[in-house]
Amino acid sequence: MEARDIILRPVITEASTALLDDKRYTFDVDVRATKTQVKKAIEEIFDVTVVKVNIMNVKGKLKRQGRYEGYTKKRRKAIVTLSADSKEIKLFGEE
């Protein structure tokens, strides 16, 4: 898989923005991606040094529309910790 196929999008929530102070960034990644693939992809795309990668699998939620029911897509979140001397990742487009 290419690096751009592994990293889908950053996760911007209240909890994930609180982690930015510790140089921990949260991304949605491909459900088939491993920790080492995520680490290499982040280092390649953003030119930073990754120390640790934590992965969470999020199950799909049950949703109903009248008598029909189904599940939303499952997803995989990666929390990436950068080294202390690494530069920051610009998520919000600040100059």
PDB file of C-alpha atoms in Angstrom, residues 23 48-52 81-87:
ATOM      1  CA  LYS A  23       2.996  15.679  20.305  1.00  0.00           C
ATOM      2  CA  VAL A  48       8.852  13.667  11.169  1.00  0.00           C
ATOM      3  CA  THR A  49      10.268  11.060  13.571  1.00  0.00           C
ATOM      4  CA  VAL A  50       7.701   8.689  15.098  1.00  0.00           C
ATOM      5  CA  VAL A  51       8.447   7.112  18.478  1.00  0.00           C
ATOM      6  CA  LYS A  52       5.274   5.091  19.114  1.00  0.00           C
ATOM      7  CA  THR A  81       3.604   9.905  19.222  1.00  0.00           C
ATOM      8  CA  LEU A  82       6.414  12.038  17.780  1.00  0.00           C
ATOM      9  CA  SER A  83       9.897  12.424  19.230  1.00  0.00           C
ATOM     10  CA  ALA A  84      10.684  15.486  21.337  1.00  0.00           C
ATOM     11  CA  ASP A  85      13.056  16.980  18.745  1.00  0.00           C
ATOM     12  CA  SER A  86      10.685  16.331  15.815  1.00  0.00           C
ATOM     13  CA  LYS A  87       8.821  19.179  14.142  1.00  0.00           C
TER      14      LYS A  87
END
